[in-house]
Amino acid sequence: MGGGFSYQLSDFEDTILEDIALKPNNDGICDGKSPTDQDCVDCDESDDENDDEFSSIDVRDYIDQFPFENLVFEGGGVKGLGYLGALKLLDEIGLRKKIKRCAGTSIGSISALVAVLGFNDEELDEISRKNLGSFLDVGKWRIIYNVFQYLGWQNFTSFYDYIGTLVEKKLGNKDATFRDLYEKTGRELCVVVTNLTVLHEEYFHPKTTPNIPIRLAIRMSVAIPGLIQPVKCTVNGQTGLYCDGAVIMNYPISCFDGWWLSMKSEDSFLQRLHPLEDLPKILDRRNKFARDEKTADKTLGFLVVGLCSQEI
């Protein structure tokens, strides 16, 4: 998968395990247990003693050395609101101004949107305080009927309208398209959606779906099966039923690798989709999003997990 770092977690496993083993429990005995398995140790006094040369480093002094140009946000339900705090930190150190592309799945697509549109700290705070319950437009008494009739309980109309207000605030049109955003800001947004008709993920982007309204793509991407109704939509001449991108691709970390979403002229569909006999190979995901070691470190991915999560 692309967008990773040149180092691996395994390079640090020995150091991490050694550090855990040396942490004392409340009796001052090293038992090798993780801090999550015992009461927290009061480290206030030792913190001052363990200060080293890194404590005085200001990351902002080295911001030009970071290669990141792309941000990718995993889907994660309500906990994905934590991404907004991460965006505020990127602003604080001056990294967000270097970002050219943002992508996300499900609730991660909302973070990708506000990141690429350049919402400031105050606006991010306002968005984070939004009551998600206000988007539940349909009462409980309609659950069974709506699930059988529309394949989902909530129609999420108020959410669709809310995303429209966010888009309109920055682009002047609540139905602004992916192309509109790219032409006005020079930045790219990618929203990952699941096409239930063909059981495949699709990448909504100024290259692949230039004329699709951004808020429509995000409405599709957050359509959790059973809870939120999927959306029937015609995309590039093909009509399909679209739902939560996390069904197939929850963490599109490699979406900006390869040629598929590249806006370079040499990577246009006209240049890439030939010879026709090689189309199956050309359109294989491993080729569309092929890792390039020269650019793979430009993507910074975000996940929100708990300490006990198996994703760690």
CSV table of C-alpha atoms in Angstrom, one decimal:
chain,number,residue,atom,x,y,z
A,1,MET,CA,0.0,0.0,0.0
A,2,GLY,CA,1.2,3.5,-0.8
A,3,GLY,CA,1.4,6.6,1.4
A,4,GLY,CA,3.5,4.9,4.1
A,5,PHE,CA,6.7,5.8,5.7
A,6,SER,CA,10.2,4.5,4.9
A,7,TYR,CA,10.4,2.9,8.4
A,8,GLN,CA,8.3,0.2,10.0
A,9,LEU,CA,6.9,-0.3,13.5
A,10,SER,CA,9.0,-3.5,13.7
A,11,ASP,CA,12.2,-1.3,13.8
A,12,PHE,CA,11.1,0.0,17.2
A,13,GLU,CA,9.5,-3.1,18.7
A,14,ASP,CA,12.5,-4.0,20.9
A,15,THR,CA,12.7,-0.4,22.3
A,16,ILE,CA,8.9,-0.3,22.9
A,17,LEU,CA,8.9,-3.7,24.7
A,18,GLU,CA,11.9,-2.8,26.7
A,19,ASP,CA,10.3,0.5,27.8
A,20,ILE,CA,7.1,-1.3,28.9
A,21,ALA,CA,9.0,-3.9,30.8
A,22,LEU,CA,10.9,-1.2,32.8
A,23,LYS,CA,7.8,0.7,33.9
A,24,PRO,CA,7.2,0.1,37.6
A,25,ASN,CA,3.9,-0.7,39.1
A,26,ASN,CA,2.5,1.0,42.1
A,27,ASP,CA,4.7,-1.1,44.4
A,28,GLY,CA,7.8,0.0,42.6
A,29,ILE,CA,8.2,-3.4,41.0
A,30,CYS,CA,8.7,-3.9,37.3
A,31,ASP,CA,6.2,-6.5,36.2
A,32,GLY,CA,6.3,-6.0,32.5
A,33,LYS,CA,2.7,-5.1,32.2
A,34,SER,CA,1.3,-2.4,30.0
A,35,PRO,CA,0.1,0.8,31.8
A,36,THR,CA,-3.4,-0.1,30.6
A,37,ASP,CA,-3.2,-3.2,32.8
A,38,GLN,CA,-2.5,-1.3,36.1
A,39,ASP,CA,-3.1,2.0,37.7
A,40,CYS,CA,-1.4,5.0,36.2
A,41,VAL,CA,2.0,5.8,37.7
A,42,ASP,CA,2.6,9.3,39.0
A,43,CYS,CA,5.4,10.5,36.7
A,44,ASP,CA,5.3,14.2,37.4
A,45,GLU,CA,8.6,14.2,39.3
A,46,SER,CA,10.4,12.0,36.8
A,47,ASP,CA,9.2,14.1,33.8
A,48,ASP,CA,11.5,17.0,34.8
A,49,GLU,CA,14.4,14.6,35.3
A,50,ASN,CA,13.9,13.0,31.9
A,51,ASP,CA,13.8,16.2,29.8
A,52,ASP,CA,16.2,15.9,26.9
A,53,GLU,CA,17.3,17.9,24.0
A,54,PHE,CA,14.1,17.3,22.1
A,55,SER,CA,11.9,19.1,24.6
A,56,SER,CA,13.1,22.5,23.4
A,57,ILE,CA,12.5,21.8,19.7
A,58,ASP,CA,9.8,23.8,17.9
A,59,VAL,CA,8.4,21.7,15.1
A,60,ARG,CA,7.5,24.8,13.2
A,61,ASP,CA,11.2,25.5,12.6
A,62,TYR,CA,11.5,22.3,10.6
A,63,ILE,CA,8.1,22.4,8.8
A,64,ASP,CA,9.8,22.8,5.4
A,65,GLN,CA,11.4,19.4,5.8
A,66,PHE,CA,8.1,17.5,6.0
A,67,PRO,CA,7.2,16.0,2.7
A,68,PHE,CA,3.4,15.8,3.3
A,69,GLU,CA,1.1,17.1,0.6
A,70,ASN,CA,-1.8,14.7,1.0
A,71,LEU,CA,-4.1,14.0,3.9
A,72,VAL,CA,-6.2,10.8,4.1
A,73,PHE,CA,-8.9,10.2,6.8
A,74,GLU,CA,-10.2,6.8,7.7
A,75,GLY,CA,-13.9,6.2,8.4
A,76,GLY,CA,-14.6,5.8,12.0
A,77,GLY,CA,-18.2,6.7,13.0
A,78,VAL,CA,-18.6,9.4,15.6
A,79,LYS,CA,-15.0,9.1,16.9
A,80,GLY,CA,-14.0,10.5,13.5
A,81,LEU,CA,-14.8,14.0,14.9
A,82,GLY,CA,-11.4,13.7,16.6
A,83,TYR,CA,-9.9,14.5,13.2
A,84,LEU,CA,-11.0,18.1,13.5
A,85,GLY,CA,-8.6,18.4,16.5
A,86,ALA,CA,-5.8,17.0,14.4
A,87,LEU,CA,-6.5,19.6,11.7
A,88,LYS,CA,-6.1,22.3,14.4
A,89,LEU,CA,-2.8,20.9,15.3
A,90,LEU,CA,-1.6,20.9,11.7
A,91,ASP,CA,-2.7,24.6,11.5
A,92,GLU,CA,-0.7,25.3,14.7
A,93,ILE,CA,2.5,23.9,13.3
A,94,GLY,CA,1.9,25.4,9.8
A,95,LEU,CA,1.6,22.2,7.9
A,96,ARG,CA,-2.0,22.5,6.6
A,97,LYS,CA,-1.1,25.3,4.3
A,98,LYS,CA,1.2,22.9,2.4
A,99,ILE,CA,-1.6,20.4,1.7
A,100,LYS,CA,-2.8,20.0,-1.9
A,101,ARG,CA,-5.0,16.9,-1.7
A,102,CYS,CA,-7.4,15.5,0.9
A,103,ALA,CA,-9.3,12.2,0.9
A,104,GLY,CA,-11.7,10.5,3.2
A,105,THR,CA,-14.2,7.7,3.7
A,106,SER,CA,-17.5,8.0,5.5
A,107,ILE,CA,-17.1,10.5,8.3
A,108,GLY,CA,-13.5,10.9,7.2
A,109,SER,CA,-14.9,12.6,4.1
A,110,ILE,CA,-16.2,15.4,6.2
A,111,SER,CA,-12.8,16.0,7.6
A,112,ALA,CA,-11.3,15.9,4.2
A,113,LEU,CA,-13.8,18.5,3.0
A,114,VAL,CA,-13.2,21.0,5.8
A,115,ALA,CA,-9.4,20.5,5.4
A,116,VAL,CA,-9.4,21.1,1.7
A,117,LEU,CA,-11.7,24.1,2.0
A,118,GLY,CA,-9.5,25.7,4.6
A,119,PHE,CA,-11.8,26.2,7.6
A,120,ASN,CA,-10.0,28.0,10.4
A,121,ASP,CA,-9.8,27.0,14.1
A,122,GLU,CA,-13.0,28.8,15.1
A,123,GLU,CA,-15.0,27.3,12.3
A,124,LEU,CA,-13.6,23.8,13.2
A,125,ASP,CA,-14.7,24.3,16.8
A,126,GLU,CA,-18.2,25.2,15.6
A,127,ILE,CA,-18.4,22.1,13.3
A,128,SER,CA,-17.2,19.8,16.1
A,129,ARG,CA,-19.9,21.1,18.4
A,130,LYS,CA,-22.6,20.2,15.9
A,131,ASN,CA,-25.2,17.8,17.5
A,132,LEU,CA,-25.2,14.7,15.2
A,133,GLY,CA,-28.6,13.8,16.6
A,134,SER,CA,-30.0,16.8,14.8
A,135,PHE,CA,-29.5,14.9,11.5
A,136,LEU,CA,-31.9,12.2,12.5
A,137,ASP,CA,-35.0,13.4,10.6
A,138,VAL,CA,-37.1,10.2,10.9
A,139,GLY,CA,-38.8,8.9,14.1
A,140,LYS,CA,-38.3,5.4,15.5
A,141,TRP,CA,-41.7,4.3,14.4
A,142,ARG,CA,-40.5,4.4,10.8
A,143,ILE,CA,-37.5,2.1,11.2
A,144,ILE,CA,-39.0,-1.2,10.0
A,145,TYR,CA,-40.9,0.4,7.1
A,146,ASN,CA,-38.0,2.5,5.9
A,147,VAL,CA,-35.4,-0.3,6.1
A,148,PHE,CA,-37.6,-2.5,3.9
A,149,GLN,CA,-38.8,0.2,1.6
A,150,TYR,CA,-35.7,2.4,1.3
A,151,LEU,CA,-32.9,0.1,2.7
A,152,GLY,CA,-32.2,2.4,5.5
A,153,TRP,CA,-33.9,4.2,8.5
A,154,GLN,CA,-32.8,7.8,8.1
A,155,ASN,CA,-32.9,9.8,4.8
A,156,PHE,CA,-30.3,12.3,6.2
A,157,THR,CA,-31.8,15.2,4.3
A,158,SER,CA,-30.8,17.7,7.1
A,159,PHE,CA,-27.2,16.4,6.9
A,160,TYR,CA,-27.2,16.8,3.1
A,161,ASP,CA,-28.4,20.4,3.6
A,162,TYR,CA,-25.7,21.0,6.3
A,163,ILE,CA,-22.9,19.9,4.1
A,164,GLY,CA,-24.3,22.2,1.4
A,165,THR,CA,-24.0,25.2,3.8
A,166,LEU,CA,-20.3,24.3,4.5
A,167,VAL,CA,-19.6,24.1,0.8
A,168,GLU,CA,-21.5,27.3,0.0
A,169,LYS,CA,-19.6,29.2,2.7
A,170,LYS,CA,-16.3,28.7,0.9
A,171,LEU,CA,-17.3,28.1,-2.7
A,172,GLY,CA,-20.4,30.3,-3.0
A,173,ASN,CA,-22.6,27.4,-4.2
A,174,LYS,CA,-24.1,24.6,-2.1
A,175,ASP,CA,-24.0,22.3,-5.1
A,176,ALA,CA,-20.5,23.1,-6.1
A,177,THR,CA,-18.8,20.2,-7.9
A,178,PHE,CA,-15.4,18.6,-7.5
A,179,ARG,CA,-14.3,20.6,-10.6
A,180,ASP,CA,-15.5,23.8,-9.1
A,181,LEU,CA,-13.4,23.2,-6.0
A,182,TYR,CA,-10.3,22.3,-8.0
A,183,GLU,CA,-10.6,25.3,-10.3
A,184,LYS,CA,-11.2,27.8,-7.4
A,185,THR,CA,-8.7,26.5,-4.9
A,186,GLY,CA,-6.2,24.4,-6.9
A,187,ARG,CA,-6.7,21.6,-4.3
A,188,GLU,CA,-8.1,18.2,-4.9
A,189,LEU,CA,-10.8,16.4,-2.8
A,190,CYS,CA,-11.4,12.6,-3.0
A,191,VAL,CA,-14.5,11.0,-1.4
A,192,VAL,CA,-14.6,7.2,-1.4
A,193,VAL,CA,-18.0,5.6,-1.9
A,194,THR,CA,-19.3,2.0,-2.3
A,195,ASN,CA,-21.2,1.2,-5.4
A,196,LEU,CA,-23.6,-1.5,-4.3
A,197,THR,CA,-24.7,-2.3,-7.8
A,198,VAL,CA,-21.2,-3.6,-8.8
A,199,LEU,CA,-19.9,-4.2,-5.3
A,200,HIS,CA,-16.8,-2.0,-5.8
A,201,GLU,CA,-15.5,1.2,-4.3
A,202,GLU,CA,-15.4,4.4,-6.4
A,203,TYR,CA,-13.3,7.5,-6.0
A,204,PHE,CA,-15.2,10.7,-6.5
A,205,HIS,CA,-12.6,13.3,-7.5
A,206,PRO,CA,-12.2,16.2,-10.0
A,207,LYS,CA,-10.7,13.8,-12.5
A,208,THR,CA,-13.2,10.9,-12.2
A,209,THR,CA,-16.4,12.7,-11.3
A,210,PRO,CA,-15.9,16.4,-12.1
A,211,ASN,CA,-19.6,17.3,-12.4
A,212,ILE,CA,-20.9,15.6,-9.2
A,213,PRO,CA,-21.9,17.9,-6.4
A,214,ILE,CA,-19.5,17.5,-3.4
A,215,ARG,CA,-22.3,17.3,-0.9
A,216,LEU,CA,-24.0,14.5,-2.8
A,217,ALA,CA,-20.8,12.4,-2.7
A,218,ILE,CA,-20.3,12.9,1.0
A,219,ARG,CA,-24.0,12.0,1.6
A,220,MET,CA,-23.3,8.8,-0.2
A,221,SER,CA,-20.1,8.1,1.7
A,222,VAL,CA,-21.7,8.3,5.1
A,223,ALA,CA,-24.7,6.1,4.3
A,224,ILE,CA,-24.2,3.4,6.9
A,225,PRO,CA,-26.1,0.3,5.7
A,226,GLY,CA,-29.4,-0.1,7.5
A,227,LEU,CA,-29.1,3.2,9.4
A,228,ILE,CA,-28.9,5.7,6.5
A,229,GLN,CA,-30.6,5.2,3.2
A,230,PRO,CA,-28.3,4.6,0.2
A,231,VAL,CA,-28.4,7.0,-2.8
A,232,LYS,CA,-29.4,6.1,-6.3
A,233,CYS,CA,-27.3,8.2,-8.7
A,234,THR,CA,-26.1,8.2,-12.3
A,235,VAL,CA,-22.4,8.6,-12.5
A,236,ASN,CA,-20.6,8.8,-15.9
A,237,GLY,CA,-23.6,7.3,-17.6
A,238,GLN,CA,-24.0,4.4,-15.3
A,239,THR,CA,-26.8,4.3,-12.7
A,240,GLY,CA,-26.0,2.6,-9.4
A,241,LEU,CA,-26.9,2.5,-5.7
A,242,TYR,CA,-24.3,4.1,-3.5
A,243,CYS,CA,-23.6,3.8,0.2
A,244,ASP,CA,-20.9,4.1,2.9
A,245,GLY,CA,-17.4,3.9,1.4
A,246,ALA,CA,-16.2,2.0,4.5
A,247,VAL,CA,-18.1,-1.1,3.4
A,248,ILE,CA,-15.2,-1.9,1.0
A,249,MET,CA,-12.5,0.8,1.4
A,250,ASN,CA,-12.4,2.3,4.9
A,251,TYR,CA,-8.9,3.6,4.8
A,252,PRO,CA,-7.9,4.8,1.2
A,253,ILE,CA,-4.3,5.5,2.2
A,254,SER,CA,-3.0,4.8,-1.3
A,255,CYS,CA,-5.6,6.7,-3.3
A,256,PHE,CA,-3.1,9.4,-4.3
A,257,ASP,CA,-0.5,6.9,-5.4
A,258,GLY,CA,-0.3,5.8,-9.0
A,259,TRP,CA,-2.0,7.4,-12.0
A,260,TRP,CA,-5.7,7.0,-11.4
A,261,LEU,CA,-6.3,10.3,-9.6
A,262,SER,CA,-3.2,12.1,-11.0
A,263,MET,CA,-4.1,15.4,-12.6
A,264,LYS,CA,-0.9,15.3,-14.8
A,265,SER,CA,-1.5,15.5,-18.5
A,266,GLU,CA,0.5,12.3,-19.1
A,267,ASP,CA,-1.9,10.5,-16.7
A,268,SER,CA,-5.1,11.5,-18.4
A,269,PHE,CA,-7.5,8.7,-19.3
A,270,LEU,CA,-6.9,9.3,-22.9
A,271,GLN,CA,-3.2,8.7,-22.5
A,272,ARG,CA,-3.5,5.8,-20.1
A,273,LEU,CA,-6.4,3.6,-21.3
A,274,HIS,CA,-4.7,2.0,-24.3
A,275,PRO,CA,-3.9,-0.4,-25.8
A,276,LEU,CA,-7.5,-1.8,-25.4
A,277,GLU,CA,-6.3,-5.4,-25.1
A,278,ASP,CA,-4.4,-4.4,-21.9
A,279,LEU,CA,-7.4,-2.7,-20.2
A,280,PRO,CA,-7.9,-5.4,-17.6
A,281,LYS,CA,-4.3,-5.0,-16.5
A,282,ILE,CA,-4.3,-1.2,-16.8
A,283,LEU,CA,-7.5,-1.0,-14.6
A,284,ASP,CA,-6.3,-3.4,-12.0
A,285,ARG,CA,-6.2,-1.7,-8.6
A,286,ARG,CA,-2.5,-2.6,-8.1
A,287,ASN,CA,-1.7,-0.6,-11.3
A,288,LYS,CA,-4.1,2.3,-10.8
A,289,PHE,CA,-2.7,3.0,-7.3
A,290,ALA,CA,0.8,1.6,-7.8
A,291,ARG,CA,3.3,2.7,-5.1
A,292,ASP,CA,6.0,5.1,-6.2
A,293,GLU,CA,8.8,5.3,-3.7
A,294,LYS,CA,9.7,8.8,-4.8
A,295,THR,CA,6.2,10.2,-3.8
A,296,ALA,CA,4.8,7.6,-1.3
A,297,ASP,CA,6.0,9.7,1.7
A,298,LYS,CA,3.8,12.6,0.7
A,299,THR,CA,0.7,11.1,2.2
A,300,LEU,CA,-0.2,11.5,5.9
A,301,GLY,CA,-2.9,9.2,7.1
A,302,PHE,CA,-5.3,9.6,10.0
A,303,LEU,CA,-7.0,6.9,12.1
A,304,VAL,CA,-8.8,7.2,15.4
A,305,VAL,CA,-8.5,4.1,17.6
A,306,GLY,CA,-8.9,3.2,21.2
A,307,LEU,CA,-6.0,1.8,23.3
A,308,CYS,CA,-7.5,-1.6,23.2
A,309,SER,CA,-8.4,-1.6,19.5
A,310,GLN,CA,-7.1,-4.4,17.4
A,311,GLU,CA,-6.2,-1.8,14.7
A,312,ILE,CA,-3.2,-0.6,16.7
